[in-house]
Amino acid sequence: SSNRAGANARRFLLDALLDLDGSLREMGSRLFVVRGCPQEVFPCLFRAWGTTRLTFEVDTEPPARQRDTAVAELAAQHGVEVIQKVSHTLYDTERVLALNGGKAPLTYKHLQSLLTSLGPPEKPAPALTQEHLQGCHTPCQTSHDTDYGVPTLEELGQNPAEMGPHLYPGGETAALARLDAHMERTAWVRGFKKPETEPTSLSPSTTVLSPYIKFGCLSVRTFWWRLDEVYQGREHSQPPVSLHGQLLWREFFYTAGASIPNFDRMVGNPICLQVDWDDNPQYLRAWREGQTGYPFIDAIMTQLRSEGWIHHLARHAVACFLTRGDLWVSWEEGLKVFEELLLDADWSLNAGNWLWLGSSAFFHRYFHVYSPVAFGKKTDRDGAYIRKYLPILKDFPAEYIYEPWKAPRAVQERAGCLVGTHYPRPIVEHRAASERNLGRMK
């Protein structure tokens, strides 16, 4: 997990480790959590444990690749055999890039045509059983929990009392239960079209399997083939909007992130538009804290800070608002905030989507700006979503809930919330700001 990961993502990771330890116990084994920098810790373990083989999952992201290369070199020095398997993506990213002359396909259609020649993704490996472990023995000391136990949130510098609601517990057990529950909704799965799901829904209108895939609790191939079973011989939606299509978007950004230099920043990124973004810490802070004075934007950012997950289209709305839509703050700043607050902050997907929403790469229809007022209204006339996440506004009548500054003073008083006192005035005037920004973008 990234160094920027905040409390919600750390809690999710610790849940996942405890769940893994529980599953290993059922197999007569245990999870060993070792503290320290891999380059320092591994040589000691190789010696102490008499290690002969080290296996891990291929990681395509540049910082992780440096770490993995260093570990593989250390292993070689100690005579330890290293086996790396591709399992975090549907396809071997290196193979896809090789098919395209070493370059990332920059359109979804191009990726699809490359994948056609590779055929369907591999089937997942079978679930581990006692039989696989015949003759394996994990020596555990009575001091195991002290020496190798899963750390607590406090040890990671987090205060559990300050945590948001625990809506999405981490781990494989929760992931498979969630997958099963969704796969039983066969008609929903077959008819799924991402753009038709609702950002304002009070319970998620998409699967929320992304954090589980990000942390490796759910195999992306398991998800793909379970979808395939539901689709079998029936009519169903197609990529890019279908659920298979969503997994291919993930593949698209992974492939780009693996091969494009400086993918997560503007300068030195060959596919990125170089934009003279403003350096405006005050705007950035207001956006991050959900204090922009636009209830739809503020409700989304409040849900993000508290729950660690927001709908894909909600991400679109706040990303557009921060960058080319209203505040003209760099997408790199938004990327850092998402990396801290999202449970599913995946390096490649986070960078790819911010590049997209900032009209800086992949997508250049910069004149397509989300309204911080009208966009939420489309699916939530009455503002139930806003009332849930911004209770200060809950007593505003529906006609003013998206624009409380337009409410007459008497209406504000009845609602027990004066704009400018209890809730901020709009940080910018949307129409003027977006028109000015369109000019700059052009």
mmCIF file with all atom_site columns, N, CA, C and O in Angstrom, residues 411-431:
data_model
loop_
_atom_site.group_PDB
_atom_site.id
_atom_site.type_symbol
_atom_site.label_atom_id
_atom_site.label_alt_id
_atom_site.label_comp_id
_atom_site.label_asym_id
_atom_site.label_entity_id
_atom_site.label_seq_id
_atom_site.pdbx_PDB_ins_code
_atom_site.Cartn_x
_atom_site.Cartn_y
_atom_site.Cartn_z
_atom_site.occupancy
_atom_site.B_iso_or_equiv
_atom_site.pdbx_formal_charge
_atom_site.auth_seq_id
_atom_site.auth_comp_id
_atom_site.auth_asym_id
_atom_site.auth_atom_id
_atom_site.pdbx_PDB_model_num
ATOM 1  N N  . VAL A 1 411 ? -35.697 31.364 4.571   1.00 0.00 ? 411 VAL A N  1
ATOM 2  C CA . VAL A 1 411 ? -35.603 29.918 4.306   1.00 0.00 ? 411 VAL A CA 1
ATOM 3  C C  . VAL A 1 411 ? -34.348 29.357 4.978   1.00 0.00 ? 411 VAL A C  1
ATOM 4  O O  . VAL A 1 411 ? -34.378 28.291 5.607   1.00 0.00 ? 411 VAL A O  1
ATOM 5  N N  . GLN A 1 412 ? -33.237 30.098 4.884   1.00 0.00 ? 412 GLN A N  1
ATOM 6  C CA . GLN A 1 412 ? -31.994 29.665 5.528   1.00 0.00 ? 412 GLN A CA 1
ATOM 7  C C  . GLN A 1 412 ? -32.179 29.580 7.048   1.00 0.00 ? 412 GLN A C  1
ATOM 8  O O  . GLN A 1 412 ? -31.713 28.633 7.691   1.00 0.00 ? 412 GLN A O  1
ATOM 9  N N  . GLU A 1 413 ? -32.880 30.569 7.599   1.00 0.00 ? 413 GLU A N  1
ATOM 10 C CA . GLU A 1 413 ? -33.109 30.577 9.060   1.00 0.00 ? 413 GLU A CA 1
ATOM 11 C C  . GLU A 1 413 ? -33.955 29.381 9.478   1.00 0.00 ? 413 GLU A C  1
ATOM 12 O O  . GLU A 1 413 ? -33.647 28.705 10.456  1.00 0.00 ? 413 GLU A O  1
ATOM 13 N N  . ARG A 1 414 ? -35.025 29.120 8.710   1.00 0.00 ? 414 ARG A N  1
ATOM 14 C CA . ARG A 1 414 ? -35.873 27.956 9.027   1.00 0.00 ? 414 ARG A CA 1
ATOM 15 C C  . ARG A 1 414 ? -35.081 26.657 8.940   1.00 0.00 ? 414 ARG A C  1
ATOM 16 O O  . ARG A 1 414 ? -35.302 25.723 9.711   1.00 0.00 ? 414 ARG A O  1
ATOM 17 N N  . ALA A 1 415 ? -34.135 26.590 8.006   1.00 0.00 ? 415 ALA A N  1
ATOM 18 C CA . ALA A 1 415 ? -33.324 25.378 7.842   1.00 0.00 ? 415 ALA A CA 1
ATOM 19 C C  . ALA A 1 415 ? -32.227 25.295 8.913   1.00 0.00 ? 415 ALA A C  1
ATOM 20 O O  . ALA A 1 415 ? -31.515 24.297 9.005   1.00 0.00 ? 415 ALA A O  1
ATOM 21 N N  . GLY A 1 416 ? -32.087 26.365 9.700   1.00 0.00 ? 416 GLY A N  1
ATOM 22 C CA . GLY A 1 416 ? -31.083 26.364 10.772  1.00 0.00 ? 416 GLY A CA 1
ATOM 23 C C  . GLY A 1 416 ? -29.663 26.413 10.225  1.00 0.00 ? 416 GLY A C  1
ATOM 24 O O  . GLY A 1 416 ? -28.725 25.909 10.845  1.00 0.00 ? 416 GLY A O  1
ATOM 25 N N  . CYS A 1 417 ? -29.498 27.031 9.039   1.00 0.00 ? 417 CYS A N  1
ATOM 26 C CA . CYS A 1 417 ? -28.165 27.062 8.434   1.00 0.00 ? 417 CYS A CA 1
ATOM 27 C C  . CYS A 1 417 ? -28.028 28.321 7.591   1.00 0.00 ? 417 CYS A C  1
ATOM 28 O O  . CYS A 1 417 ? -28.668 28.449 6.558   1.00 0.00 ? 417 CYS A O  1
ATOM 29 N N  . LEU A 1 418 ? -27.210 29.237 8.054   1.00 0.00 ? 418 LEU A N  1
ATOM 30 C CA . LEU A 1 418 ? -26.987 30.462 7.298   1.00 0.00 ? 418 LEU A CA 1
ATOM 31 C C  . LEU A 1 418 ? -25.755 30.292 6.414   1.00 0.00 ? 418 LEU A C  1
ATOM 32 O O  . LEU A 1 418 ? -24.667 29.955 6.899   1.00 0.00 ? 418 LEU A O  1
ATOM 33 N N  . VAL A 1 419 ? -25.938 30.523 5.122   1.00 0.00 ? 419 VAL A N  1
ATOM 34 C CA . VAL A 1 419 ? -24.817 30.390 4.184   1.00 0.00 ? 419 VAL A CA 1
ATOM 35 C C  . VAL A 1 419 ? -23.845 31.539 4.435   1.00 0.00 ? 419 VAL A C  1
ATOM 36 O O  . VAL A 1 419 ? -24.251 32.692 4.536   1.00 0.00 ? 419 VAL A O  1
ATOM 37 N N  . GLY A 1 420 ? -22.571 31.181 4.558   1.00 0.00 ? 420 GLY A N  1
ATOM 38 C CA . GLY A 1 420 ? -21.557 32.182 4.902   1.00 0.00 ? 420 GLY A CA 1
ATOM 39 C C  . GLY A 1 420 ? -21.203 32.113 6.378   1.00 0.00 ? 420 GLY A C  1
ATOM 40 O O  . GLY A 1 420 ? -20.158 32.621 6.796   1.00 0.00 ? 420 GLY A O  1
ATOM 41 N N  . THR A 1 421 ? -22.084 31.475 7.189   1.00 0.00 ? 421 THR A N  1
ATOM 42 C CA . THR A 1 421 ? -21.813 31.323 8.623   1.00 0.00 ? 421 THR A CA 1
ATOM 43 C C  . THR A 1 421 ? -21.648 29.846 8.956   1.00 0.00 ? 421 THR A C  1
ATOM 44 O O  . THR A 1 421 ? -20.591 29.406 9.397   1.00 0.00 ? 421 THR A O  1
ATOM 45 N N  . HIS A 1 422 ? -22.707 29.066 8.728   1.00 0.00 ? 422 HIS A N  1
ATOM 46 C CA . HIS A 1 422 ? -22.681 27.636 9.066   1.00 0.00 ? 422 HIS A CA 1
ATOM 47 C C  . HIS A 1 422 ? -22.209 26.755 7.917   1.00 0.00 ? 422 HIS A C  1
ATOM 48 O O  . HIS A 1 422 ? -21.795 25.628 8.126   1.00 0.00 ? 422 HIS A O  1
ATOM 49 N N  . TYR A 1 423 ? -22.355 27.263 6.716   1.00 0.00 ? 423 TYR A N  1
ATOM 50 C CA . TYR A 1 423 ? -21.926 26.530 5.522   1.00 0.00 ? 423 TYR A CA 1
ATOM 51 C C  . TYR A 1 423 ? -21.347 27.562 4.561   1.00 0.00 ? 423 TYR A C  1
ATOM 52 O O  . TYR A 1 423 ? -21.892 28.660 4.439   1.00 0.00 ? 423 TYR A O  1
ATOM 53 N N  . PRO A 1 424 ? -20.206 27.235 3.901   1.00 0.00 ? 424 PRO A N  1
ATOM 54 C CA . PRO A 1 424 ? -19.530 28.276 3.103   1.00 0.00 ? 424 PRO A CA 1
ATOM 55 C C  . PRO A 1 424 ? -20.313 28.739 1.875   1.00 0.00 ? 424 PRO A C  1
ATOM 56 O O  . PRO A 1 424 ? -21.128 28.002 1.327   1.00 0.00 ? 424 PRO A O  1
ATOM 57 N N  . ARG A 1 425 ? -20.046 29.968 1.483   1.00 0.00 ? 425 ARG A N  1
ATOM 58 C CA . ARG A 1 425 ? -20.525 30.460 0.191   1.00 0.00 ? 425 ARG A CA 1
ATOM 59 C C  . ARG A 1 425 ? -19.714 29.759 -0.908  1.00 0.00 ? 425 ARG A C  1
ATOM 60 O O  . ARG A 1 425 ? -18.612 29.291 -0.643  1.00 0.00 ? 425 ARG A O  1
ATOM 61 N N  . PRO A 1 426 ? -20.240 29.733 -2.148  1.00 0.00 ? 426 PRO A N  1
ATOM 62 C CA . PRO A 1 426 ? -19.484 29.086 -3.236  1.00 0.00 ? 426 PRO A CA 1
ATOM 63 C C  . PRO A 1 426 ? -18.099 29.713 -3.399  1.00 0.00 ? 426 PRO A C  1
ATOM 64 O O  . PRO A 1 426 ? -17.958 30.935 -3.380  1.00 0.00 ? 426 PRO A O  1
ATOM 65 N N  . ILE A 1 427 ? -17.099 28.846 -3.538  1.00 0.00 ? 427 ILE A N  1
ATOM 66 C CA . ILE A 1 427 ? -15.696 29.279 -3.610  1.00 0.00 ? 427 ILE A CA 1
ATOM 67 C C  . ILE A 1 427 ? -15.424 30.038 -4.909  1.00 0.00 ? 427 ILE A C  1
ATOM 68 O O  . ILE A 1 427 ? -14.590 30.943 -4.959  1.00 0.00 ? 427 ILE A O  1
ATOM 69 N N  . VAL A 1 428 ? -16.145 29.655 -5.980  1.00 0.00 ? 428 VAL A N  1
ATOM 70 C CA . VAL A 1 428 ? -16.074 30.384 -7.267  1.00 0.00 ? 428 VAL A CA 1
ATOM 71 C C  . VAL A 1 428 ? -17.490 30.411 -7.830  1.00 0.00 ? 428 VAL A C  1
ATOM 72 O O  . VAL A 1 428 ? -18.353 29.646 -7.406  1.00 0.00 ? 428 VAL A O  1
ATOM 73 N N  . GLU A 1 429 ? -17.708 31.297 -8.788  1.00 0.00 ? 429 GLU A N  1
ATOM 74 C CA . GLU A 1 429 ? -18.996 31.313 -9.483  1.00 0.00 ? 429 GLU A CA 1
ATOM 75 C C  . GLU A 1 429 ? -18.822 30.356 -10.671 1.00 0.00 ? 429 GLU A C  1
ATOM 76 O O  . GLU A 1 429 ? -17.999 30.617 -11.558 1.00 0.00 ? 429 GLU A O  1
ATOM 77 N N  . HIS A 1 430 ? -19.570 29.237 -10.663 1.00 0.00 ? 430 HIS A N  1
ATOM 78 C CA . HIS A 1 430 ? -19.304 28.161 -11.609 1.00 0.00 ? 430 HIS A CA 1
ATOM 79 C C  . HIS A 1 430 ? -19.292 28.622 -13.071 1.00 0.00 ? 430 HIS A C  1
ATOM 80 O O  . HIS A 1 430 ? -18.364 28.309 -13.816 1.00 0.00 ? 430 HIS A O  1
ATOM 81 N N  . ARG A 1 431 ? -20.307 29.386 -13.471 1.00 0.00 ? 431 ARG A N  1
ATOM 82 C CA . ARG A 1 431 ? -20.395 29.757 -14.886 1.00 0.00 ? 431 ARG A CA 1
ATOM 83 C C  . ARG A 1 431 ? -19.181 30.571 -15.315 1.00 0.00 ? 431 ARG A C  1
ATOM 84 O O  . ARG A 1 431 ? -18.524 30.251 -16.315 1.00 0.00 ? 431 ARG A O  1
#
